[in-house]
């Protein structure tokens, strides 16, 4: 099964540019996803993009993870109702190191299609404003930029905050990232969440204008919960991949407590189980939902993937202790942090 077929049955394709599947079928391609270093850890909302890159690599393609040291200084307006606080370089550098460390846990950085990590600050730090507006800005019209939903939503009559010039130019900055990777890394496809479609297609357009060549785009749907609330959010805030921000026990419990409806979706998105295995588990789950088979399977797989086997064992023991189903041995074997 190729990358597009894999992503399709898992429900992980929202938009795809014509010709993308054909381009990927011709051999190994390089593709990238950008990660926003607004914190020193990614959260489970980022797992969708991480899984996308892993599927991309498993299909024989070369994944590039871009950490936005430069774009983190600008602020992405996509999907946001107001401008966020901009971070200083020291904070960004700290965050980037944390995000980089987490990404190396999922991707394979050896072999013929070894993953790469890049930081867009490396190519923006010596570029002047005049260079940027001359070499990039003249190729994308204001009309084109204004037509993007991320811009229209922020400058509509209903929006009292408006949009700063800094955020307005974000799509050009991200577009240049794609152009740079296209030239320097032969990167022909950019992927991301569906809220990134406007920014990604700006990069495709910039590559066409500057080089006369084709580039491609693919986005995943934004994962939501069945009740309409935001995926990955709890009363305590984000569910982080960092154990110091969200303990492995709380991480495990988050997945254990998802609804049956969400579990049917999440087993496809957040595991690497095959189509046959997933369909078999869903059938078994539907025969007796009281066993919460899917929730248990997802919680186990994702906890091991992010934290490891030992943390899963401790999370299961802690759950038994808290719900009065533990043995004396379970209680005595818990380490201090888990307890």
Short mmCIF file of C-alpha atoms in Angstrom, two decimals:
data_model
loop_
_atom_site.label_atom_id
_atom_site.label_comp_id
_atom_site.label_asym_id
_atom_site.label_seq_id
_atom_site.Cartn_x
_atom_site.Cartn_y
_atom_site.Cartn_z
CA UNK A 1 0.00 0.00 0.00
CA UNK A 2 1.50 3.37 -1.00
CA UNK A 3 1.54 6.54 1.11
CA UNK A 4 -1.63 8.09 -0.33
CA UNK A 5 -3.59 4.81 -0.05
CA UNK A 6 -2.39 4.39 3.55
CA UNK A 7 -3.34 7.94 4.50
CA UNK A 8 -6.70 7.68 2.71
CA UNK A 9 -8.04 4.60 4.52
CA UNK A 10 -6.91 6.09 7.82
CA UNK A 11 -8.96 9.23 7.12
CA UNK A 12 -5.84 11.38 7.23
CA UNK A 13 -6.24 13.36 4.00
CA UNK A 14 -8.24 16.58 3.95
CA UNK A 15 -6.86 18.39 0.87
CA UNK A 16 -4.47 17.13 -1.78
CA UNK A 17 -3.10 19.01 -4.77
CA UNK A 18 -3.73 17.37 -8.16
CA UNK A 19 -0.72 15.37 -9.30
CA UNK A 20 0.58 14.65 -5.78
CA UNK A 21 -0.15 10.91 -5.89
CA UNK A 22 1.44 10.61 -9.34
CA UNK A 23 4.57 12.49 -8.23
CA UNK A 24 4.99 10.22 -5.20
CA UNK A 25 4.55 7.09 -7.32
CA UNK A 26 7.66 7.87 -9.41
CA UNK A 27 10.14 7.07 -6.65
CA UNK A 28 11.52 8.50 -3.43
CA UNK A 29 10.41 12.09 -2.77
CA UNK A 30 11.35 14.52 -0.03
CA UNK A 31 8.52 16.13 1.90
CA UNK A 32 8.34 18.36 4.95
CA UNK A 33 6.14 19.44 7.80
CA UNK A 34 6.79 22.50 9.95
CA UNK A 35 6.58 22.41 13.75
CA UNK A 36 5.94 25.54 15.76
CA UNK A 37 8.36 26.00 18.72
CA UNK A 38 5.96 27.98 20.93
CA UNK A 39 6.78 25.59 23.82
CA UNK A 40 9.69 23.28 24.65
CA UNK A 41 7.47 20.26 24.07
CA UNK A 42 5.02 19.13 21.42
CA UNK A 43 1.54 18.03 22.52
CA UNK A 44 -0.67 15.24 21.23
CA UNK A 45 -2.18 17.57 18.61
CA UNK A 46 1.27 17.42 16.97
CA UNK A 47 1.10 13.62 16.87
CA UNK A 48 -1.04 13.74 13.72
CA UNK A 49 1.79 15.48 11.85
CA UNK A 50 4.42 13.22 13.40
CA UNK A 51 2.44 10.14 12.31
CA UNK A 52 2.16 11.63 8.81
CA UNK A 53 5.96 11.96 8.56
CA UNK A 54 6.45 8.41 9.87
CA UNK A 55 3.97 7.01 7.31
CA UNK A 56 5.77 9.06 4.64
CA UNK A 57 9.11 7.52 5.64
CA UNK A 58 7.68 3.98 5.90
CA UNK A 59 6.43 4.36 2.32
CA UNK A 60 10.03 4.90 1.18
CA UNK A 61 10.09 8.69 1.07
CA UNK A 62 12.40 11.15 2.84
CA UNK A 63 10.81 13.15 5.67
CA UNK A 64 12.05 16.61 6.66
CA UNK A 65 10.94 18.09 9.98
CA UNK A 66 11.26 21.86 10.01
CA UNK A 67 11.41 23.60 13.38
CA UNK A 68 10.46 27.25 12.94
CA UNK A 69 13.16 29.26 14.67
CA UNK A 70 12.40 32.18 12.33
CA UNK A 71 8.65 31.75 11.87
CA UNK A 72 8.34 31.40 15.65
CA UNK A 73 9.42 35.04 15.83
CA UNK A 74 6.61 36.09 13.48
CA UNK A 75 3.48 34.20 14.55
CA UNK A 76 1.17 32.12 12.36
CA UNK A 77 -2.37 33.56 12.09
CA UNK A 78 -3.87 30.31 10.79
CA UNK A 79 -6.80 29.19 12.93
CA UNK A 80 -6.26 31.94 15.49
CA UNK A 81 -8.57 34.78 16.46
CA UNK A 82 -5.92 37.05 17.92
CA UNK A 83 -2.20 37.70 17.63
CA UNK A 84 -0.03 35.64 19.92
CA UNK A 85 2.89 36.89 22.02
CA UNK A 86 6.17 36.72 20.11
CA UNK A 87 9.09 34.88 21.71
CA UNK A 88 12.67 36.07 22.11
CA UNK A 89 15.53 34.11 20.56
CA UNK A 90 16.76 32.58 23.84
CA UNK A 91 13.31 31.16 24.59
CA UNK A 92 12.93 29.94 21.00
CA UNK A 93 16.34 28.22 21.09
CA UNK A 94 15.36 26.44 24.31
CA UNK A 95 12.02 25.37 22.79
CA UNK A 96 13.63 24.22 19.53
CA UNK A 97 16.04 21.94 21.39
CA UNK A 98 13.12 20.32 23.23
CA UNK A 99 11.07 19.82 20.06
CA UNK A 100 14.09 18.52 18.14
CA UNK A 101 14.78 15.91 20.84
CA UNK A 102 11.16 14.69 20.71
CA UNK A 103 11.11 14.38 16.92
CA UNK A 104 14.24 12.21 16.92
CA UNK A 105 12.29 9.72 19.04
CA UNK A 106 9.85 8.98 16.18
CA UNK A 107 11.77 9.30 12.90
CA UNK A 108 14.64 7.19 11.55
CA UNK A 109 17.72 9.34 10.88
CA UNK A 110 19.73 6.57 9.22
CA UNK A 111 19.42 4.72 5.94
CA UNK A 112 18.71 5.66 2.32
CA UNK A 113 15.65 7.77 3.19
CA UNK A 114 16.98 9.14 6.48
CA UNK A 115 14.93 11.89 8.07
CA UNK A 116 16.37 15.40 8.38
CA UNK A 117 15.81 18.16 10.91
CA UNK A 118 16.12 21.75 9.75
CA UNK A 119 15.64 25.17 11.37
CA UNK A 120 14.43 28.00 9.12
CA UNK A 121 16.37 30.54 11.20
CA UNK A 122 19.48 29.17 9.47
CA UNK A 123 18.46 30.65 6.12
CA UNK A 124 16.58 33.70 7.35
CA UNK A 125 19.10 35.10 9.86
CA UNK A 126 21.26 36.83 7.23
CA UNK A 127 18.46 37.88 4.88
CA UNK A 128 17.63 41.60 4.92
CA UNK A 129 14.11 42.98 4.69
CA UNK A 130 14.94 44.57 1.32
CA UNK A 131 16.26 41.25 -0.01
CA UNK A 132 13.07 39.52 1.11
CA UNK A 133 10.58 41.94 -0.43
CA UNK A 134 12.61 42.05 -3.66
CA UNK A 135 13.18 38.30 -4.07
CA UNK A 136 9.96 36.97 -2.54
CA UNK A 137 7.37 39.70 -2.07
CA UNK A 138 7.19 40.76 -5.70
CA UNK A 139 6.11 37.27 -6.80
CA UNK A 140 2.94 37.04 -4.67
CA UNK A 141 0.20 39.64 -5.10
CA UNK A 142 -1.69 41.25 -2.23
CA UNK A 143 -4.92 40.04 -3.90
CA UNK A 144 -3.64 36.45 -3.68
CA UNK A 145 -2.69 36.87 -0.01
CA UNK A 146 -5.98 38.55 0.91
CA UNK A 147 -7.95 35.64 -0.56
CA UNK A 148 -6.58 33.22 2.06
CA UNK A 149 -9.08 32.22 4.77
CA UNK A 150 -6.49 32.81 7.51
CA UNK A 151 -6.33 36.44 6.40
CA UNK A 152 -10.01 36.99 5.56
CA UNK A 153 -11.16 35.68 8.91
CA UNK A 154 -8.91 38.06 10.81
CA UNK A 155 -9.71 41.23 8.86
CA UNK A 156 -13.45 40.65 8.55
CA UNK A 157 -15.91 43.18 9.91
CA UNK A 158 -16.63 40.84 12.84
CA UNK A 159 -12.98 40.78 13.93
CA UNK A 160 -12.17 43.72 16.21
CA UNK A 161 -8.48 42.88 16.61
CA UNK A 162 -7.54 42.93 12.95
CA UNK A 163 -4.19 41.60 11.75
CA UNK A 164 -0.72 43.05 12.03
CA UNK A 165 1.58 43.37 9.03
CA UNK A 166 3.86 40.86 10.80
CA UNK A 167 1.22 38.14 10.71
CA UNK A 168 0.02 39.15 7.25
CA UNK A 169 3.48 38.34 5.86
CA UNK A 170 3.63 34.93 7.53
CA UNK A 171 2.45 33.10 4.43
CA UNK A 172 5.33 34.64 2.46
CA UNK A 173 7.83 33.53 5.09
CA UNK A 174 6.45 29.98 5.11
CA UNK A 175 6.29 30.06 1.32
CA UNK A 176 10.00 30.90 1.22
CA UNK A 177 10.72 27.93 3.51
CA UNK A 178 9.22 25.65 0.86
CA UNK A 179 11.18 27.39 -1.90
CA UNK A 180 14.44 27.05 0.05
CA UNK A 181 13.86 23.35 0.78
CA UNK A 182 12.81 22.80 -2.85
CA UNK A 183 16.15 24.21 -4.02
CA UNK A 184 18.47 22.99 -1.26
CA UNK A 185 16.92 19.60 -0.41
CA UNK A 186 14.96 18.69 -3.57
CA UNK A 187 11.82 18.83 -1.38
CA UNK A 188 8.74 18.66 -3.61
CA UNK A 189 5.84 18.25 -1.18
CA UNK A 190 4.74 20.10 1.93
CA UNK A 191 2.28 18.57 4.36
CA UNK A 192 0.44 19.89 7.41
CA UNK A 193 -2.89 20.42 9.12
CA UNK A 194 -5.87 21.59 7.08
CA UNK A 195 -5.54 25.08 8.61
CA UNK A 196 -2.17 25.33 6.80
CA UNK A 197 -3.56 24.88 3.28
CA UNK A 198 -3.37 28.59 2.47
CA UNK A 199 0.24 28.91 3.64
CA UNK A 200 1.29 25.70 1.88
CA UNK A 201 -0.25 26.66 -1.46
CA UNK A 202 1.50 30.05 -1.24
CA UNK A 203 4.76 28.10 -1.21
CA UNK A 204 3.67 26.04 -4.22
CA UNK A 205 2.81 29.26 -6.06
CA UNK A 206 6.14 30.87 -5.12
CA UNK A 207 8.06 27.84 -6.41
CA UNK A 208 6.10 27.99 -9.68
CA UNK A 209 6.76 31.72 -10.09
CA UNK A 210 10.47 31.53 -9.18
CA UNK A 211 11.49 28.26 -10.85
CA UNK A 212 8.75 27.36 -13.30
CA UNK A 213 8.58 23.91 -11.69
CA UNK A 214 5.83 22.01 -9.86
CA UNK A 215 5.57 21.36 -6.15
CA UNK A 216 2.78 19.59 -4.29
CA UNK A 217 0.68 19.83 -1.14
CA UNK A 218 -1.28 17.58 1.20
CA UNK A 219 -3.10 18.38 4.43
CA UNK A 220 -4.63 16.26 7.18
CA UNK A 221 -7.96 17.04 8.82
CA UNK A 222 -7.79 18.79 12.18
CA UNK A 223 -8.64 16.11 14.74
CA UNK A 224 -11.59 16.98 16.97
CA UNK A 225 -13.53 15.14 19.64
CA UNK A 226 -17.03 13.78 19.00
CA UNK A 227 -18.57 16.38 21.33
CA UNK A 228 -16.97 19.21 19.36
CA UNK A 229 -14.39 20.15 21.99
CA UNK A 230 -10.74 20.48 21.11
CA UNK A 231 -8.72 17.28 20.81
CA UNK A 232 -5.79 17.05 23.22
CA UNK A 233 -7.23 19.51 25.74
CA UNK A 234 -8.24 18.73 29.31
CA UNK A 235 -9.26 20.91 32.25
CA UNK A 236 -5.54 21.06 33.11
CA UNK A 237 -4.65 22.23 29.56
CA UNK A 238 -2.72 20.52 26.77
CA UNK A 239 -1.74 16.86 26.90
CA UNK A 240 2.02 17.13 26.32
CA UNK A 241 4.53 14.60 25.04
CA UNK A 242 6.94 15.71 27.79
CA UNK A 243 6.56 13.57 30.93
CA UNK A 244 7.34 16.59 33.12
CA UNK A 245 4.36 18.50 31.70
CA UNK A 246 1.94 15.56 31.45
CA UNK A 247 2.84 12.46 33.46
CA UNK A 248 2.79 9.10 31.65
CA UNK A 249 -0.10 8.12 33.96
CA UNK A 250 -2.21 11.16 32.95
CA UNK A 251 -1.18 10.61 29.34
CA UNK A 252 -2.37 6.99 29.49
CA UNK A 253 -5.61 8.00 31.20
CA UNK A 254 -6.40 10.58 28.51
CA UNK A 255 -6.54 7.88 25.84
CA UNK A 256 -8.30 5.43 28.13
CA UNK A 257 -11.17 7.88 28.65
CA UNK A 258 -11.95 8.74 25.01
CA UNK A 259 -15.45 8.00 23.73
CA UNK A 260 -16.36 4.96 21.63
CA UNK A 261 -16.97 7.23 18.62
CA UNK A 262 -13.57 8.87 18.96
CA UNK A 263 -11.84 5.53 19.54
CA UNK A 264 -12.99 4.24 16.13
CA UNK A 265 -11.33 7.26 14.52
CA UNK A 266 -8.22 7.43 16.71
CA UNK A 267 -7.25 3.75 16.29
CA UNK A 268 -6.65 4.58 12.61
CA UNK A 269 -4.86 7.88 13.15
CA UNK A 270 -2.65 7.21 16.17
CA UNK A 271 -1.50 3.62 15.65
CA UNK A 272 0.36 1.78 12.91
CA UNK A 273 -1.93 -1.24 13.04
CA UNK A 274 -2.85 -2.59 9.60
CA UNK A 275 -6.25 -2.11 7.98
CA UNK A 276 -7.21 -5.73 8.70
CA UNK A 277 -6.11 -5.45 12.36
CA UNK A 278 -8.04 -2.20 12.84
CA UNK A 279 -11.22 -3.56 11.24
CA UNK A 280 -10.99 -6.69 13.39
CA UNK A 281 -10.57 -4.65 16.59
CA UNK A 282 -13.48 -2.35 15.72
CA UNK A 283 -15.72 -5.37 15.06
CA UNK A 284 -14.70 -6.99 18.36
CA UNK A 285 -15.15 -3.67 20.21
CA UNK A 286 -18.66 -3.18 18.81
CA UNK A 287 -19.69 -6.65 19.98
CA UNK A 288 -19.07 -5.66 23.61
CA UNK A 289 -18.37 -1.96 24.15
CA UNK A 290 -18.29 -2.41 27.93
CA UNK A 291 -14.79 -3.94 27.58
CA UNK A 292 -13.53 -0.67 26.04
CA UNK A 293 -11.21 -2.74 23.86
CA UNK A 294 -10.31 0.09 21.49
CA UNK A 295 -9.61 2.58 24.27
CA UNK A 296 -7.29 0.12 26.02
CA UNK A 297 -5.48 -0.73 22.79
CA UNK A 298 -4.96 2.93 21.82
CA UNK A 299 -3.82 3.90 25.33
CA UNK A 300 -1.28 1.08 25.40
CA UNK A 301 0.11 1.66 21.90
CA UNK A 302 0.41 5.45 22.13
CA UNK A 303 1.87 5.41 25.66
CA UNK A 304 4.55 2.94 24.58
CA UNK A 305 5.25 4.97 21.43
CA UNK A 306 5.74 8.22 23.37
CA UNK A 307 7.05 7.05 26.77
CA UNK A 308 8.08 3.39 26.52
CA UNK A 309 7.08 -0.02 27.88
CA UNK A 310 8.13 0.66 31.49
CA UNK A 311 6.01 3.80 31.76
CA UNK A 312 3.02 1.91 30.35
CA UNK A 313 3.43 -0.79 33.00
CA UNK A 314 3.62 1.85 35.75
CA UNK A 315 0.57 3.68 34.35
CA UNK A 316 -1.46 0.44 34.37
CA UNK A 317 -0.35 -0.34 37.93
CA UNK A 318 -1.20 3.20 39.06
CA UNK A 319 -4.64 2.88 37.46
CA UNK A 320 -5.26 -0.34 39.35
CA UNK A 321 -4.18 1.30 42.63
CA UNK A 322 -6.44 4.31 42.15
CA UNK A 323 -9.46 2.22 41.20
CA UNK A 324 -9.00 -0.35 43.95
CA UNK A 325 -8.02 -3.26 41.70
CA UNK A 326 -4.36 -3.53 42.67
CA UNK A 327 -2.39 -6.19 44.44
CA UNK A 328 0.14 -5.53 47.19
CA UNK A 329 2.86 -6.21 44.62
CA UNK A 330 1.46 -3.52 42.28
CA UNK A 331 1.56 -0.95 45.06
CA UNK A 332 5.04 -1.86 46.25
CA UNK A 333 6.48 -1.86 42.70
CA UNK A 334 5.41 1.71 41.85
CA UNK A 335 8.30 4.14 41.64
CA UNK A 336 8.15 7.40 43.58
CA UNK A 337 7.30 9.63 40.60
CA UNK A 338 4.39 7.46 39.49
CA UNK A 339 3.10 7.18 43.07
#
